[in-house]
Coordinates of C-alpha atoms and ligand atoms in Angstrom, one line a residue:
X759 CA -12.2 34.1 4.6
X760 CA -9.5 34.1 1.9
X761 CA -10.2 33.8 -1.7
X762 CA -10.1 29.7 -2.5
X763 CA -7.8 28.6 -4.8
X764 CA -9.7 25.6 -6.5
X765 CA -11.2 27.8 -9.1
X766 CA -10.4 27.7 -12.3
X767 CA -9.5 31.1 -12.8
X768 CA -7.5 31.5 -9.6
X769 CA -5.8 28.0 -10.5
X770 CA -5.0 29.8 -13.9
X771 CA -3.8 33.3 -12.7
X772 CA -1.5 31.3 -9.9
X773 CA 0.3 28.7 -12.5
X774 CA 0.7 32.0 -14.8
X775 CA 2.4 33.8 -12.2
X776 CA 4.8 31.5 -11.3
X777 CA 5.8 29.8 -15.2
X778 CA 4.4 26.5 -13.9
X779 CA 3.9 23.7 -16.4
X780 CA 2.3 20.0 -14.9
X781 CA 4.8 17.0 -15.0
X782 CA 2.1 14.3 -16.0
X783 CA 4.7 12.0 -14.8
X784 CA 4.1 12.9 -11.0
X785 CA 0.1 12.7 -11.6
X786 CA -0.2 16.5 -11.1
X787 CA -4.1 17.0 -11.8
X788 CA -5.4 20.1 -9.6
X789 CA -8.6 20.6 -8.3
X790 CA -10.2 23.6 -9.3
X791 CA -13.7 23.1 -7.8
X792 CA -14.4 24.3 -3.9
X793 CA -17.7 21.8 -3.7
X794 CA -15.9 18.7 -4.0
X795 CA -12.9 20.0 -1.4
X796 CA -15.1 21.0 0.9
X797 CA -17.3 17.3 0.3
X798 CA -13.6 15.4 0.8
X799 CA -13.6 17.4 4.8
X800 CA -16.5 16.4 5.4
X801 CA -16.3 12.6 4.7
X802 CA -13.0 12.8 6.6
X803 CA -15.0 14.6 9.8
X804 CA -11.9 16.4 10.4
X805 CA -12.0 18.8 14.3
X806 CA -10.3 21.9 15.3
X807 CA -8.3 19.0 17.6
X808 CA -7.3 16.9 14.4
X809 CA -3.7 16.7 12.8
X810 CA -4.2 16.1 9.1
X811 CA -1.0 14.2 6.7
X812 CA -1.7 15.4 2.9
X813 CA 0.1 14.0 0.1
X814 CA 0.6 16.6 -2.8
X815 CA -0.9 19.4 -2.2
X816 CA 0.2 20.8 -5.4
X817 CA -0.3 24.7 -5.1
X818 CA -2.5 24.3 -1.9
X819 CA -6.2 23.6 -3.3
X820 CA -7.3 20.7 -0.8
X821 CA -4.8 21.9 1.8
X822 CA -5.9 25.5 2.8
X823 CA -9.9 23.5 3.1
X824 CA -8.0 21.0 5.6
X825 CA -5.7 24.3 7.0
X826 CA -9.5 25.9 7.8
X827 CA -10.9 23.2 9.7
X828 CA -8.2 21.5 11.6
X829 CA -5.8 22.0 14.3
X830 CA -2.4 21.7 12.1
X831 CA -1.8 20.1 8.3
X832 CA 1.4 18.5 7.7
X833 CA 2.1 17.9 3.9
X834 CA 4.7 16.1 1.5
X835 CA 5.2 17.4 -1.8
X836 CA 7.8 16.0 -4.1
X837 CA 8.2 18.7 -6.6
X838 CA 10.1 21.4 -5.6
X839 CA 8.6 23.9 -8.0
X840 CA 5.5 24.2 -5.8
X841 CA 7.6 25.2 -2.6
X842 CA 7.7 29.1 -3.6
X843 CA 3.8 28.5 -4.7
X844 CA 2.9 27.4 -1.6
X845 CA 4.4 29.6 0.4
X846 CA 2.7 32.1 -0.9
X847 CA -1.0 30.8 -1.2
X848 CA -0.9 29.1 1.9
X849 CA 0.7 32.1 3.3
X850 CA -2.8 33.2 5.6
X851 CA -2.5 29.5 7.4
X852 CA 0.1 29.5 10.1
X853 CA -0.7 25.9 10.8
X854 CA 0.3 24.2 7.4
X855 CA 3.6 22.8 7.6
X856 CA 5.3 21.6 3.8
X857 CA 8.0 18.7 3.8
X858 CA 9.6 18.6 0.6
X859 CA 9.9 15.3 -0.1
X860 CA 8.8 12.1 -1.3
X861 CA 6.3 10.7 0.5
X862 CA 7.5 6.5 -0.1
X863 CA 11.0 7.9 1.4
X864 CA 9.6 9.8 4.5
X865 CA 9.8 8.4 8.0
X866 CA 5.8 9.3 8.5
X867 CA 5.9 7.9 11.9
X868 CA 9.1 10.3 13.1
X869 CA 6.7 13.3 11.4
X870 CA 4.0 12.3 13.4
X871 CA 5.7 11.9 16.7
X872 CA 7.4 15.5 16.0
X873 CA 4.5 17.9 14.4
X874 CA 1.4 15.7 16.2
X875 CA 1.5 16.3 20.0
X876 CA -1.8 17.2 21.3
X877 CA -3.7 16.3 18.8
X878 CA -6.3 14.1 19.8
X879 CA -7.0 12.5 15.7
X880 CA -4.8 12.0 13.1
X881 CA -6.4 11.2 9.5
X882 CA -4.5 11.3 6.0
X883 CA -6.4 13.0 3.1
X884 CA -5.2 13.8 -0.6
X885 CA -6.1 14.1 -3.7
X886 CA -3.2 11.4 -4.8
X887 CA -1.1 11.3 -7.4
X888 CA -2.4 8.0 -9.8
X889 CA 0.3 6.6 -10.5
X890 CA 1.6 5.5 -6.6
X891 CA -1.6 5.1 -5.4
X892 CA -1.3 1.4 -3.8
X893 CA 2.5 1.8 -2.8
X894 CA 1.5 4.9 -0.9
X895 CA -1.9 3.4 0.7
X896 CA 0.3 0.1 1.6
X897 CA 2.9 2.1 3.0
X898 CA 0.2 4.1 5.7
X899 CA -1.3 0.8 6.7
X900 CA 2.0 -1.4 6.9
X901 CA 3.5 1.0 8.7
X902 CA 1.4 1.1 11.9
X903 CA 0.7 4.5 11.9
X904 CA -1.4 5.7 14.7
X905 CA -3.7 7.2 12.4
X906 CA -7.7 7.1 12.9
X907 CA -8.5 7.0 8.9
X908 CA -8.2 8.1 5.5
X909 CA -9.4 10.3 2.9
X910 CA -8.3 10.0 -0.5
X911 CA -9.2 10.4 -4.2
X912 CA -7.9 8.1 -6.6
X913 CA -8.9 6.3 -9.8
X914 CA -12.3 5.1 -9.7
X915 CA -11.0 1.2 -10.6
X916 CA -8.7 1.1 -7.7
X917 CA -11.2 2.4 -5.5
X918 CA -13.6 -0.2 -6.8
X919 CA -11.2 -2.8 -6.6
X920 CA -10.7 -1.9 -2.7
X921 CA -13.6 -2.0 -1.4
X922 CA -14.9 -5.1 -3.5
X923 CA -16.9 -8.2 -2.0
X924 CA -15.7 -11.5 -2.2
X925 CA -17.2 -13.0 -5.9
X926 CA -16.6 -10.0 -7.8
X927 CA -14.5 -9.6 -10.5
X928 CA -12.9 -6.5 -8.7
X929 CA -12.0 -8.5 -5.9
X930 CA -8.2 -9.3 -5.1
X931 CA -5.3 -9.3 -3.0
X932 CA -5.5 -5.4 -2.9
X933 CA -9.1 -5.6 -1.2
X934 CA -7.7 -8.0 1.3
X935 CA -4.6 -6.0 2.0
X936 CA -7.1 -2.8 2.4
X937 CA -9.6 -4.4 4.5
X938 CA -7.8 -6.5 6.7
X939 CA -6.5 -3.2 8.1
X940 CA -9.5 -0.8 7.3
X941 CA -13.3 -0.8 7.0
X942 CA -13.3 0.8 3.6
X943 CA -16.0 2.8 1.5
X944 CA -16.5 4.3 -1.8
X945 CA -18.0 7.8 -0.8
X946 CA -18.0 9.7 -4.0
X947 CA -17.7 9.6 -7.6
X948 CA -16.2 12.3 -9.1
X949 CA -16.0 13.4 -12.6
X950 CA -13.1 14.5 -15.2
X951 CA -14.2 17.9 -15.5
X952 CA -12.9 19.2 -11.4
X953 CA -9.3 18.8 -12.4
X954 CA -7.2 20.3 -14.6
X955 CA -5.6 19.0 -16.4
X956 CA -8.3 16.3 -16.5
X957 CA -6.9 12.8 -16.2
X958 CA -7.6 9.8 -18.7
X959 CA -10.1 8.2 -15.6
X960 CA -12.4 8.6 -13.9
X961 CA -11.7 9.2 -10.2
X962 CA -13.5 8.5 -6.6
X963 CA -13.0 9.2 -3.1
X964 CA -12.5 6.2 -0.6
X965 CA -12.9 6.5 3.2
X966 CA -10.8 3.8 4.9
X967 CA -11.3 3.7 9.2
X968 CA -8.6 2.4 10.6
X969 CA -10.1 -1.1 12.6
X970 CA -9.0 -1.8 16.3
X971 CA -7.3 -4.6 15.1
X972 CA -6.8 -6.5 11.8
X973 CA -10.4 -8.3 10.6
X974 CA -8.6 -11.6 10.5
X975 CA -6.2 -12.7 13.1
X976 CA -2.9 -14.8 10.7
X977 CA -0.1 -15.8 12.5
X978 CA 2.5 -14.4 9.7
X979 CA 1.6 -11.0 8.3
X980 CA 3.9 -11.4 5.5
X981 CA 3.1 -14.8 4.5
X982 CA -0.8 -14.0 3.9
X983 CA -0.1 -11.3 2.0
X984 CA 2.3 -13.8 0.1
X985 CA -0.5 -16.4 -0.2
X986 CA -3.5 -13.9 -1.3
X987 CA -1.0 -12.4 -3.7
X988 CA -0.2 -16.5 -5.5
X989 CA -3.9 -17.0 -5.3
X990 CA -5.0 -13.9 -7.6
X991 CA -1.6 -14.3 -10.1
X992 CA -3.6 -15.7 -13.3
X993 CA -7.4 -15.0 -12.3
X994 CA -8.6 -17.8 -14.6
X995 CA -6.6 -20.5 -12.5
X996 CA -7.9 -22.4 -9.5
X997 CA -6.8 -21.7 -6.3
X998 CA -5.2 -25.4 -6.2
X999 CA -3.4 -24.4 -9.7
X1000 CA -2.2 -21.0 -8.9
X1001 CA -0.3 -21.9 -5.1
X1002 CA 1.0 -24.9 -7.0
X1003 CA 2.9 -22.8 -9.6
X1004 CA 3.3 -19.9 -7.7
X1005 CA 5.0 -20.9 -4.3
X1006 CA 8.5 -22.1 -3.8
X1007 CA 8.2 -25.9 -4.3
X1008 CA 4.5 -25.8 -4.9
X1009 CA 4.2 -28.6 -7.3
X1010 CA 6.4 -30.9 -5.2
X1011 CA 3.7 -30.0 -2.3
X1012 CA 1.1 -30.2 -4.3
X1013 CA -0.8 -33.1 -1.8
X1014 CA 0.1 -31.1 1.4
X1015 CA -1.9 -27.8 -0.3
X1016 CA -4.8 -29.9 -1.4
X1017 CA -4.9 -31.9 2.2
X1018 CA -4.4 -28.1 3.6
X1019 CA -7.5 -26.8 1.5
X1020 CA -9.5 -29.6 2.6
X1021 CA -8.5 -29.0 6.0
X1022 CA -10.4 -25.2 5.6
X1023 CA -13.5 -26.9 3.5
X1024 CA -12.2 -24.8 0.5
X1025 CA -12.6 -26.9 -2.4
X1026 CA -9.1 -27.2 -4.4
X1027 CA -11.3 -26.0 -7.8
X1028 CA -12.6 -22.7 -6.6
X1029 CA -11.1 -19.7 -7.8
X1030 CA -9.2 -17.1 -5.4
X1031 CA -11.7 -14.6 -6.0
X1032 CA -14.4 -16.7 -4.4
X1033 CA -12.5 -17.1 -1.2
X1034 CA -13.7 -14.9 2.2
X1035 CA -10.7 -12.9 4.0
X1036 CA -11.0 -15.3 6.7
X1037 CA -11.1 -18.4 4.7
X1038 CA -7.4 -16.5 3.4
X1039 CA -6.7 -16.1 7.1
X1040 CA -7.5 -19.9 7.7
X1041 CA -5.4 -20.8 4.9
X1042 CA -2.2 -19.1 5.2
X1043 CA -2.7 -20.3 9.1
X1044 CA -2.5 -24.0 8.0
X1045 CA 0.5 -23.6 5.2
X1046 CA 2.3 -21.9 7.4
X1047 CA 2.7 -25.1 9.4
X1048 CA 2.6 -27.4 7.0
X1049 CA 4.7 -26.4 4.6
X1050 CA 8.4 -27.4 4.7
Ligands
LIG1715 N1 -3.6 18.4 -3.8 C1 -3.5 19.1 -5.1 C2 -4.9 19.2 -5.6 O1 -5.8 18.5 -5.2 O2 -5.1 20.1 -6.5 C3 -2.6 18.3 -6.1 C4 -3.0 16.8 -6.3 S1 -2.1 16.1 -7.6 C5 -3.3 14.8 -8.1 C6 -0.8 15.1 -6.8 C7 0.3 15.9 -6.2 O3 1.2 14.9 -5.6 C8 1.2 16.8 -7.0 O4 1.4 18.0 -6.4 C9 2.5 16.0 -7.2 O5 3.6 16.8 -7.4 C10 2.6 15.3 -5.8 N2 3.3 14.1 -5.8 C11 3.5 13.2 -6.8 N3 4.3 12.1 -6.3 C12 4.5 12.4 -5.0 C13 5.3 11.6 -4.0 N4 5.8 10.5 -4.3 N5 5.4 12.2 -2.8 C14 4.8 13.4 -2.5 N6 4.1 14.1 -3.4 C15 4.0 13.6 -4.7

């Protein structure tokens, strides 16, 4: 087996060699420890039969682990600085495949069709950059993907604020955008000191398994993510208080949302963050009709 790249040293002699200098502003913090690459495969139970989508591999730490383990790895960097890098330390895998490009501008499901047949599996793990986090988690689950999961690290209060219960203080519309698609799980914590540079927080690993179908069946997709979203806009506010200010007309229908709450048994002066997914479900049902 090759020498890994996630240590420090090797990390160090490789951005030497090739002049390379981090652009915070793409959230480029490497991994330079084996342990917790080799703990991210795992919790993404990753076959010799499955095709794995990573999203910056930056010069190749997580992605020759994946390229070890699995039957092909296709990954998006933006940066084209790392192209010459990663040709060379991925250079022992002849199943990696690199797509220069921006992974919110890629047609993911035209990749998959073309660099995916015969795999039985398909699962998306990264170490993300921070600062696109949500876009680029929205865009895998909105996108239908035929994916089977994913494996990602990411800053500790997203991942917190995804997988959070109903009644917490972490939970909002991203929870219920996450888990109306996904059963989704904190699996690790990890800490500062495995990256370099080390980021400003602190970081986990979510594990998100794609459901059969959504949790909650809505009739309009769009429109209960519209409704969660005006629900959560000012936390302190009512639910009755926030859909009245923040959808189109929502004061002059102020009776119809009330009658509509009642209609669920939500009671107009609870707060969004005290409502179930389905009691969302049942309420973007009922304004959808009602609703002029
Ligand atoms: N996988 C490497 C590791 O774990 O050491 C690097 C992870 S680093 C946190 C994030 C990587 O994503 C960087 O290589 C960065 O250049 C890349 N990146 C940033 N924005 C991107 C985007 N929109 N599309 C694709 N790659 C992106």
């Amino acid at each position: 087996m090759h020498k890994d790249i996630a240590t420090p040293l090797r990390t160090k002699e490789i951005l030497h060699k090739y002049g390379f200098s981090f652009k915070k502003s793409l959230g480029q913090n490497f991994l330079v420890d084996s342990n917790i690459l080799k703990k991210i495969t795992e919790f993404a139970e990753l076959t010799e039969e499955t095709g794995v989508i990573e999203i910056g591999p930056g010069i190749g730490a997580l992605t020759e682990h994946l390229a070890r383990i699995s039957k092909k790895v296709v990954a998006f960097e933006i940066d084209g600085r790392l192209l010459p890098i990663l040709e060379d330390t991925l250079s022992p895998y002849d199943n990696v495949k690199i797509i220069h490009q921006d992974i919110l501008k890629a047609n993911v499901l035209e990749v998959i069709q073309k660099e995916f047949s015969g795999t039985r599996d398909i699962m998306v793990v990264a170490n993300l950059p921070y600062y696109v986090t949500t876009p680029i988690l929205l865009k895998l689950l909105t996108e239908q993907l035929p994916l089977k999961g994913i494996v990602v690290m990411l800053q500790k209060e997203v991942a917190d604020r995804i997988s959070a219960s109903p009644g917490t203080k972490e939970y909002g519309s991203l929870s219920i955008a996450i888990q109306y698609y996904t059963k989704a799980e904190t699996v690790m914590i990890v800490p500062k000191t495995v990256f370099t540079p080390q980021p400003n927080v602190d970081s986990a690993v979510i594990r998100l398994l794609k459901r059969d179908k959504p949790i909650v069946e809505v009739e309009d997709e769009e429109f209960f993510f519209h409704i969660t979203r005006t629900s959560f806009a000012q936390r302190r506010k009512t639910i009755l208080n926030n859909l009245t200010s923040g959808l189109p007309n929502g004061k002059e229908n102020k009776e119809l949302i009330i009658s509509s709450l009642e209609k669920i048994n939500v009671d107009p002066s609870r707060r969004g963050e005290t409502l179930s997914i389905q009691e969302f479900a049942d309420l973007s049902n009922v304004l959808l009709k009602v609703l002029p």
